[in-house]
PDB file of C-alpha atoms in Angstrom:
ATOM      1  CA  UNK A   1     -11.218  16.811  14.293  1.00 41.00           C
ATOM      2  CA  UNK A   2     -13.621  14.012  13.984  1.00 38.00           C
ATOM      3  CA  UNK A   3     -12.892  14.289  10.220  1.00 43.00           C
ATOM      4  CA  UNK A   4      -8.971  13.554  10.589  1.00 41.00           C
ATOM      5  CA  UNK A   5      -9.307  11.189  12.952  1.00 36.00           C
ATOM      6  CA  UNK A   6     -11.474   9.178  10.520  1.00 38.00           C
ATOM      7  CA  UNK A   7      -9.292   9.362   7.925  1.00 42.00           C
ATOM      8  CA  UNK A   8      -6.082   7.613   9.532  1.00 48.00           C
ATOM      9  CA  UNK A   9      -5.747   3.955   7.715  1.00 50.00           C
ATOM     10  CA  UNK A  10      -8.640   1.870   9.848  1.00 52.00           C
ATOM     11  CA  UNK A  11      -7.361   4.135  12.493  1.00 57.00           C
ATOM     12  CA  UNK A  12      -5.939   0.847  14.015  1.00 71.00           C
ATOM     13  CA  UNK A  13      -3.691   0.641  16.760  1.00 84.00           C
ATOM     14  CA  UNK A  14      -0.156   1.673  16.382  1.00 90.00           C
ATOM     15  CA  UNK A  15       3.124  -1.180  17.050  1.00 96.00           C
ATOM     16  CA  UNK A  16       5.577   0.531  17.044  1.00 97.00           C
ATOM     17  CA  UNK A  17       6.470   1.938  20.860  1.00 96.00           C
ATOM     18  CA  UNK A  18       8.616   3.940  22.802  1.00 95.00           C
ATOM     19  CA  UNK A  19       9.784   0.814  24.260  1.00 95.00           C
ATOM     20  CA  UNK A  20      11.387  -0.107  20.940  1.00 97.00           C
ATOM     21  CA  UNK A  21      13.359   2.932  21.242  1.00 97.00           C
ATOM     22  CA  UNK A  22      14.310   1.999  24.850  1.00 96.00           C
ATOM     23  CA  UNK A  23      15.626  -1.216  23.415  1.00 96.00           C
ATOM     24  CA  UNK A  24      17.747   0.438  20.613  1.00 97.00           C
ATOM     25  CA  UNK A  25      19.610   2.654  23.399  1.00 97.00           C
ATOM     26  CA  UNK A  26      19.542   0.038  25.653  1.00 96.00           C
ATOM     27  CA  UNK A  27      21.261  -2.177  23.031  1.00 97.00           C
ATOM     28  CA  UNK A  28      23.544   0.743  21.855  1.00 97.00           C
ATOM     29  CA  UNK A  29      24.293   1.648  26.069  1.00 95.00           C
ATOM     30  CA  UNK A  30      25.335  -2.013  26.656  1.00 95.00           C
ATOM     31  CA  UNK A  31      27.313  -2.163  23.117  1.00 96.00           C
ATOM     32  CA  UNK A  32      29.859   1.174  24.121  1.00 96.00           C
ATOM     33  CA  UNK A  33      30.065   0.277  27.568  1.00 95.00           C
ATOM     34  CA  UNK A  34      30.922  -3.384  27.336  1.00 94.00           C
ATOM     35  CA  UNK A  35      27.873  -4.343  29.470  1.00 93.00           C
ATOM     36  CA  UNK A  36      26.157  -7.684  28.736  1.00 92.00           C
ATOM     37  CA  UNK A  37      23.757  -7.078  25.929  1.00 90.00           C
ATOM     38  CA  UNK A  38      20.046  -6.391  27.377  1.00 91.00           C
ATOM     39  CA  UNK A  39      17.364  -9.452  28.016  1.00 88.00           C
ATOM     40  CA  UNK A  40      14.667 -10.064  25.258  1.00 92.00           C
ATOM     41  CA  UNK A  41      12.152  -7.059  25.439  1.00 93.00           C
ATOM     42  CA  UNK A  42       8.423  -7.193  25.973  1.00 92.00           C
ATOM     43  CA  UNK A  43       6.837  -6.009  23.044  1.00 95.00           C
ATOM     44  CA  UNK A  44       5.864  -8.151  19.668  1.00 96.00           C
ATOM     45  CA  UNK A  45       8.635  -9.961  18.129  1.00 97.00           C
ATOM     46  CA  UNK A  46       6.307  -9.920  14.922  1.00 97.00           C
ATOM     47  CA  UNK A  47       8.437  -9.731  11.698  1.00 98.00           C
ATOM     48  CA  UNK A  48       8.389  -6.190   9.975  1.00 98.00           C
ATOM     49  CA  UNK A  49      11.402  -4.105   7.320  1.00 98.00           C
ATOM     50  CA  UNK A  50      12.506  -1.768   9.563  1.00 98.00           C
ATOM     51  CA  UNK A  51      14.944   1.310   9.750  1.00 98.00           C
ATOM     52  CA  UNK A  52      16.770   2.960  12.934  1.00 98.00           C
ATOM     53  CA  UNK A  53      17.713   6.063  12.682  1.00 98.00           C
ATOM     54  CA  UNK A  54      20.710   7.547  14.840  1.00 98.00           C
ATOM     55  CA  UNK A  55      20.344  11.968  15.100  1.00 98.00           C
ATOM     56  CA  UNK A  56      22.338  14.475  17.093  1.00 98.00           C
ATOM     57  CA  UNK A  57      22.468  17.672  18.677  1.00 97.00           C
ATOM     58  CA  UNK A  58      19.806  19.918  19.013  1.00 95.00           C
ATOM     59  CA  UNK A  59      19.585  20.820  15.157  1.00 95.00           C
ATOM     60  CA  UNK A  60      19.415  16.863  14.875  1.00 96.00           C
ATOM     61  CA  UNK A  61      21.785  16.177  12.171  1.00 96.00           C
ATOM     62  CA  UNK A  62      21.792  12.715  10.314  1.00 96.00           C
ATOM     63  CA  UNK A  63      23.930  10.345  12.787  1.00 98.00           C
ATOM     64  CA  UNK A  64      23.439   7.186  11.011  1.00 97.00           C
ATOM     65  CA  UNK A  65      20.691   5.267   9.442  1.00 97.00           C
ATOM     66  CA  UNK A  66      20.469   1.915   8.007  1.00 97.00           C
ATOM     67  CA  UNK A  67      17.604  -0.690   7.542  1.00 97.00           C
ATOM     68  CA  UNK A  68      15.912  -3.417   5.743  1.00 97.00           C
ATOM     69  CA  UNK A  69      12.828  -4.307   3.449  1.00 95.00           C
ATOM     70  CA  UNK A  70      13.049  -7.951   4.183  1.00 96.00           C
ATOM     71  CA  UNK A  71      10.817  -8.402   6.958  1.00 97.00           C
ATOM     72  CA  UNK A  72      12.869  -9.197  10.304  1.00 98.00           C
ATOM     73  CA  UNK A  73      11.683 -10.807  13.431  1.00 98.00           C
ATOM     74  CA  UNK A  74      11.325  -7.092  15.884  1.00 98.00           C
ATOM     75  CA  UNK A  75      13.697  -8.382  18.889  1.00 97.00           C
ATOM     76  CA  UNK A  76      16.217  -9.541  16.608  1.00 97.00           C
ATOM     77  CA  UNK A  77      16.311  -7.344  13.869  1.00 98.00           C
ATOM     78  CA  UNK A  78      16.255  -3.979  15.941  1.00 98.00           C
ATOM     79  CA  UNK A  79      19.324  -5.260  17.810  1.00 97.00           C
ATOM     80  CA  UNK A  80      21.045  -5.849  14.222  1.00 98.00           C
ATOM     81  CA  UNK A  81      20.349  -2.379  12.934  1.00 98.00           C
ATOM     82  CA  UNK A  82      20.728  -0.348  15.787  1.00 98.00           C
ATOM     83  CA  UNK A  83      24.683  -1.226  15.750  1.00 98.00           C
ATOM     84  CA  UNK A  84      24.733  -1.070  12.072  1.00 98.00           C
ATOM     85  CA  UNK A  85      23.216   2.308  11.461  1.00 98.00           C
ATOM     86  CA  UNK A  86      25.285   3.426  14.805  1.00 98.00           C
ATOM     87  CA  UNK A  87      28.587   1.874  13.793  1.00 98.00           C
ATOM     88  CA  UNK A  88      28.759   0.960  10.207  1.00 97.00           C
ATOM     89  CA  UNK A  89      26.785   3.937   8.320  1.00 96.00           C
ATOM     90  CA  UNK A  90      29.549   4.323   5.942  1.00 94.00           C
ATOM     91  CA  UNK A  91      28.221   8.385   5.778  1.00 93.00           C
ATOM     92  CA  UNK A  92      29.611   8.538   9.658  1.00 97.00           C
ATOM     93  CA  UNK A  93      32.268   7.276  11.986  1.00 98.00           C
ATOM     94  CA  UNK A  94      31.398   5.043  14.723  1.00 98.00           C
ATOM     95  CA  UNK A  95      29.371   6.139  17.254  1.00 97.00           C
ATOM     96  CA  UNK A  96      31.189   7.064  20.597  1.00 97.00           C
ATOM     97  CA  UNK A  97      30.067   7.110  24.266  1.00 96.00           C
ATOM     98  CA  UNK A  98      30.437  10.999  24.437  1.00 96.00           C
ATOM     99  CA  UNK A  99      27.466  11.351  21.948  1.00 97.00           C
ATOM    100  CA  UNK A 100      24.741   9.491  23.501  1.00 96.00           C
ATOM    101  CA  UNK A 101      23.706  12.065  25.817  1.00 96.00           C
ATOM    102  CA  UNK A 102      22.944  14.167  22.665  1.00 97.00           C
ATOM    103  CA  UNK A 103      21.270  11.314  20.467  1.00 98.00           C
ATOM    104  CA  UNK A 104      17.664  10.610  18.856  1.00 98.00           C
ATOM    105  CA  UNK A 105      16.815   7.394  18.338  1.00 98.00           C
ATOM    106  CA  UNK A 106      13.956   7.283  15.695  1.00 98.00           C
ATOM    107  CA  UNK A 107      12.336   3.314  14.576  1.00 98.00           C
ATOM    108  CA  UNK A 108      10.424   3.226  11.504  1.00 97.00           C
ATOM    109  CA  UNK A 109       8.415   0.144  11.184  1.00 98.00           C
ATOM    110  CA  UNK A 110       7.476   0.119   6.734  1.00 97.00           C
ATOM    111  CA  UNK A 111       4.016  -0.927   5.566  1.00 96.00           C
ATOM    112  CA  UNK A 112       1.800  -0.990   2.507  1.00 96.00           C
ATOM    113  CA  UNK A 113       4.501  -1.587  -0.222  1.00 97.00           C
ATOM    114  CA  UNK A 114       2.943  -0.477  -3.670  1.00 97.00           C
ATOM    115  CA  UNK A 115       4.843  -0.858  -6.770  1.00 97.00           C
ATOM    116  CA  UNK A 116       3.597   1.782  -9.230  1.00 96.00           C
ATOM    117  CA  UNK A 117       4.191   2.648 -12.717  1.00 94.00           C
ATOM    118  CA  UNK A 118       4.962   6.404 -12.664  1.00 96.00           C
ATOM    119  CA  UNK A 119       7.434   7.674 -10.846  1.00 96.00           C
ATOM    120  CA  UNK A 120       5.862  10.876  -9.558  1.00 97.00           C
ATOM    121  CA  UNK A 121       2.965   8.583  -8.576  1.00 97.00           C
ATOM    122  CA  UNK A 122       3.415   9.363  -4.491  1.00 98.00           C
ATOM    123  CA  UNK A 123       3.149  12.242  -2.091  1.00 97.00           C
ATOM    124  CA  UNK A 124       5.477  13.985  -0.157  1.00 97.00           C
ATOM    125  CA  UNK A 125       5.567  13.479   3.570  1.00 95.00           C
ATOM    126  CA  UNK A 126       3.014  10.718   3.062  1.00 97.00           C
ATOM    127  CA  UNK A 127       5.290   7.694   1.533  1.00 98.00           C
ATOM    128  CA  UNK A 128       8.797   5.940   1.452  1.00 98.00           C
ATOM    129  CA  UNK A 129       9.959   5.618  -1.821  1.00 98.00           C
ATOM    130  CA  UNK A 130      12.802   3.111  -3.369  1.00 98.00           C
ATOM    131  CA  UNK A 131      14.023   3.250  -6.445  1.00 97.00           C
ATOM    132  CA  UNK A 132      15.814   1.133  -8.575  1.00 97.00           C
ATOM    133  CA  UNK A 133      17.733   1.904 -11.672  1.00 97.00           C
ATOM    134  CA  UNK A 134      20.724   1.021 -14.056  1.00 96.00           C
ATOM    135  CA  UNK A 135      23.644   2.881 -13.194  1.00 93.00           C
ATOM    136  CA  UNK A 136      26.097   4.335 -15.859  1.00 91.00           C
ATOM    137  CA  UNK A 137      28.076   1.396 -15.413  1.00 92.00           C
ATOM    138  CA  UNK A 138      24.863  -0.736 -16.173  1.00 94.00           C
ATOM    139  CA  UNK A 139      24.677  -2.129 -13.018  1.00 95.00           C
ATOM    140  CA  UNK A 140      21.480  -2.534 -11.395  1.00 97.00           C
ATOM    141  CA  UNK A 141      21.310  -0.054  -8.048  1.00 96.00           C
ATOM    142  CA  UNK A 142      18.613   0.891  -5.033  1.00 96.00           C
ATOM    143  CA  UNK A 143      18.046   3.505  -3.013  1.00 96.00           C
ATOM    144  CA  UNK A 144      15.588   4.434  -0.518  1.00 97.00           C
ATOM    145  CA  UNK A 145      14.076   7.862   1.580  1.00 97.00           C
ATOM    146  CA  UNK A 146      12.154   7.366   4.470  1.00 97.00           C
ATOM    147  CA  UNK A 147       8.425   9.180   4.144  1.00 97.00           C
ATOM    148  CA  UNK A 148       9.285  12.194   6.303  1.00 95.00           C
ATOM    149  CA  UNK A 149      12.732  12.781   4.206  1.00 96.00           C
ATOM    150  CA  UNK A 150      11.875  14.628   1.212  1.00 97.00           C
ATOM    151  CA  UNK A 151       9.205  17.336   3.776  1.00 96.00           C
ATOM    152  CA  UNK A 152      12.232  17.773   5.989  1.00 94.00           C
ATOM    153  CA  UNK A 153      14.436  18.371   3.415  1.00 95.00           C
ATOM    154  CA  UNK A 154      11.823  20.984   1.583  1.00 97.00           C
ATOM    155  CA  UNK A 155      11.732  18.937  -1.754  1.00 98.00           C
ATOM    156  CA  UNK A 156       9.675  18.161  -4.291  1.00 97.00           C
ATOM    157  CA  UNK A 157       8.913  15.283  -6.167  1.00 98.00           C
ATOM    158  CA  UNK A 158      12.047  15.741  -8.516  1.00 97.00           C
ATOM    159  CA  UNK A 159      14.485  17.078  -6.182  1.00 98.00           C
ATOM    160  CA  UNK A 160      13.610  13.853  -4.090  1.00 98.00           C
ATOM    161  CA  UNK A 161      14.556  11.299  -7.050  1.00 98.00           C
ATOM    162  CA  UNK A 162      17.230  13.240  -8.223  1.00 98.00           C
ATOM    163  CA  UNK A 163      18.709  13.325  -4.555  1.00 97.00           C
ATOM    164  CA  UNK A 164      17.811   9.842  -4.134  1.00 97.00           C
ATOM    165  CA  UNK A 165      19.417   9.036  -7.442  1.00 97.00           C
ATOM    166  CA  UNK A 166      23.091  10.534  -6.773  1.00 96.00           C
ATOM    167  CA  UNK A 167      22.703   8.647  -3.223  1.00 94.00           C
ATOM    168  CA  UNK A 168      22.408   5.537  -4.939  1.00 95.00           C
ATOM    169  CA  UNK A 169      25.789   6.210  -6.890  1.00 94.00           C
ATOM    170  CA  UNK A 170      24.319   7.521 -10.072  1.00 95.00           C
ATOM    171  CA  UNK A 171      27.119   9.867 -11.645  1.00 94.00           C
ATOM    172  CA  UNK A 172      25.841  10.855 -15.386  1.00 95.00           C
ATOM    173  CA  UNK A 173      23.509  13.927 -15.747  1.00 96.00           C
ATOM    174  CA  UNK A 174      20.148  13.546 -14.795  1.00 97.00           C
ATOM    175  CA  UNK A 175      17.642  13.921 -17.989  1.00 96.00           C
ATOM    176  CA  UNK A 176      13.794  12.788 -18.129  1.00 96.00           C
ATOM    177  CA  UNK A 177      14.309  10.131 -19.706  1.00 96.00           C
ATOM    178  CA  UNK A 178      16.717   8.730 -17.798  1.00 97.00           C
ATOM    179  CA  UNK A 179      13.548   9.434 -14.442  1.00 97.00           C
ATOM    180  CA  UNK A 180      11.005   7.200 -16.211  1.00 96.00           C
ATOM    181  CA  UNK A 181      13.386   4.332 -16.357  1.00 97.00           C
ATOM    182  CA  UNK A 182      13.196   4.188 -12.653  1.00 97.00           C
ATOM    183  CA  UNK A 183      11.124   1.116 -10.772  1.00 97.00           C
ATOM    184  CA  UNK A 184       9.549   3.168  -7.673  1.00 98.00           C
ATOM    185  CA  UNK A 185       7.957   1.519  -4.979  1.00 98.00           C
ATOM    186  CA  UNK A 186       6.287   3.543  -2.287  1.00 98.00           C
ATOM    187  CA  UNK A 187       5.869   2.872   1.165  1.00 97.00           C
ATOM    188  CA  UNK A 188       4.329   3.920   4.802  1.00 97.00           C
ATOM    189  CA  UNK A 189       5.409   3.955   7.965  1.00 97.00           C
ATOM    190  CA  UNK A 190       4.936   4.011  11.516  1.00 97.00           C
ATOM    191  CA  UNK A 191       8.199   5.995  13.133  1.00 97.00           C
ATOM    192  CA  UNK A 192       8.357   6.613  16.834  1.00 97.00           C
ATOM    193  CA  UNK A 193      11.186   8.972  18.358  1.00 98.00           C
ATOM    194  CA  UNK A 194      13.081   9.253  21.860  1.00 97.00           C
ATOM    195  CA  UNK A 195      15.931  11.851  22.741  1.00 97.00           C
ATOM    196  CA  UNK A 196      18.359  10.494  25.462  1.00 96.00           C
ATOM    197  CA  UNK A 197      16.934  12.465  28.018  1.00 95.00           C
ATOM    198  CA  UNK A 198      13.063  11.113  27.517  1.00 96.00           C
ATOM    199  CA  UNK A 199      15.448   7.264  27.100  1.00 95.00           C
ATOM    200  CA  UNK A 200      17.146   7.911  30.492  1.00 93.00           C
ATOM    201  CA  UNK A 201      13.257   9.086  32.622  1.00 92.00           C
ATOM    202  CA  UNK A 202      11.596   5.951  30.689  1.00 90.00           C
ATOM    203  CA  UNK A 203      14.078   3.916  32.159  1.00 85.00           C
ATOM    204  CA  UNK A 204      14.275   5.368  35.254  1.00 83.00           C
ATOM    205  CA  UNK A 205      10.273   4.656  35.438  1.00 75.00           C
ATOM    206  CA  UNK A 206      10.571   1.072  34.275  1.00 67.00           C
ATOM    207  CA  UNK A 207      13.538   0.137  35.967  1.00 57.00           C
ATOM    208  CA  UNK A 208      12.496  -2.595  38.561  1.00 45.00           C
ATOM    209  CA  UNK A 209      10.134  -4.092  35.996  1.00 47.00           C
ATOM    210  CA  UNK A 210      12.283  -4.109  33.322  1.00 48.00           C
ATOM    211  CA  UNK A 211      15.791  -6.050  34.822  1.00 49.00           C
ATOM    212  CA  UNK A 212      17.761  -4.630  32.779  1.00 50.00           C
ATOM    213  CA  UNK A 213      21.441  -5.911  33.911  1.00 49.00           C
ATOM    214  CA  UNK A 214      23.383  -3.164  33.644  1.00 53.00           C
ATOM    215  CA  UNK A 215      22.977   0.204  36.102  1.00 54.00           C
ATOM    216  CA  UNK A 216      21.497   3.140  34.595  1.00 58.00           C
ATOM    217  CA  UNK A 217      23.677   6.011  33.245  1.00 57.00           C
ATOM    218  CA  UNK A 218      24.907   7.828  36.260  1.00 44.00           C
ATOM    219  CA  UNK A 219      23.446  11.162  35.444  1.00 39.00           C
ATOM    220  CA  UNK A 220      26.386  13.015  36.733  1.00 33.00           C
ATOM    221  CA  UNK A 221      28.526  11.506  34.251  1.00 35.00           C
ATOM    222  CA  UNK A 222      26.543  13.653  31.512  1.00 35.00           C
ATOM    223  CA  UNK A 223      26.118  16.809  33.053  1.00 29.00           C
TER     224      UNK A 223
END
């Protein structure tokens, strides 16, 4: 194992946190309730793109995801996108209280942008990847899969594009030409996960330090 561990990039320490998670719920809790919005959390408030992403159920289907490649200040930015990828994912309806107990709340932090020539040039399960292209219409359009999209999905390299491609709008018949007009920039990223349930103990650990101003989620309520 010495081998793997090695090979990690510099092997340095991770930021993103469970407590980032805690936040999003926390932000999402206080947002369906009507509480007062949480105080300013403890970890870095360092400016990074970020995505939250929203599943449910225990098959954890897409709930909502939505983030950005401008680099946002942490505190503030993960309390803008974890309403917009829980409310306004235009894939979705709102989010409701009923479905929190079943949520996953998933924050990918992207790194090491690359622009690169090819458009195959990138591996599955390792990097991001958004495109940009000229629609039919000849408007200019993006797109953009998270690393661990495509592996999930079982896809390969062209599957991803040309999935990524009719996400971004793109109506006309896909041809091979048409694939290496496409700009493709491929990313990392660090993603950390928390169901409800892990959320809910977290808090319940934390509690005291934490002051959060509302009262926990009676469990009873969820049973």
């Amino acid at each position: 194992s010495s081998a793997a561990s090695s090979s990690s990039p510099g092997s340095r320490k991770m930021v993103v946190s469970a407590e980032m998670c805690c936040f999003c719920f926390d932000v999402l809790y206080c947002h369906l309730y009507g509480y007062q919005q949480p105080r300013t959390p403890r970890f870095t408030n360092e400016p990074y793109p970020l995505f939250v992403t929203w599943k449910i159920g225990r098959d954890k289907r897409l709930r909502g995801c939505i983030g950005t490649f401008s680099a946002m200040n942490l505190h503030s930015g993960l309390r803008e996108y974890t309403l917009t990828s829980a409310l306004k994912d235009s894939r979705f309806p709102p989010m409701t209280r009923d479905e929190l107990p079943r949520l996953f709340c998933s924050v990918s932090l992207l790194t090491n942008f690359e622009d690169v020539c090819d458009y195959l040039d990138w591996e599955v399960g390792v990097h991001g990847i958004r495109i940009e292209f000229i629609n039919e219409k000849g408007s200019k359009r993006t797109a953009t899969y998270l690393p661990e999209v495509a592996k999930e999905q079982g896809w390969d390299h062209i599957q991803t594009i040309d999935s990524l491609l009719r996400k971004g709008g793109y109506k006309a018949p896909i041809t091979n030409e048409f694939r290496k007009t496409i700009k493709l920039t491929r990313y990392r990223s660090e993603k950390m996960t928390l169901s409800y349930a892990e959320y809910l103990a977290h808090r319940q650990h934390h509690h005291f330090q934490n002051g959060i101003g509302h009262p926990l989620p009676p469990y009873n309520h969820y049973s």
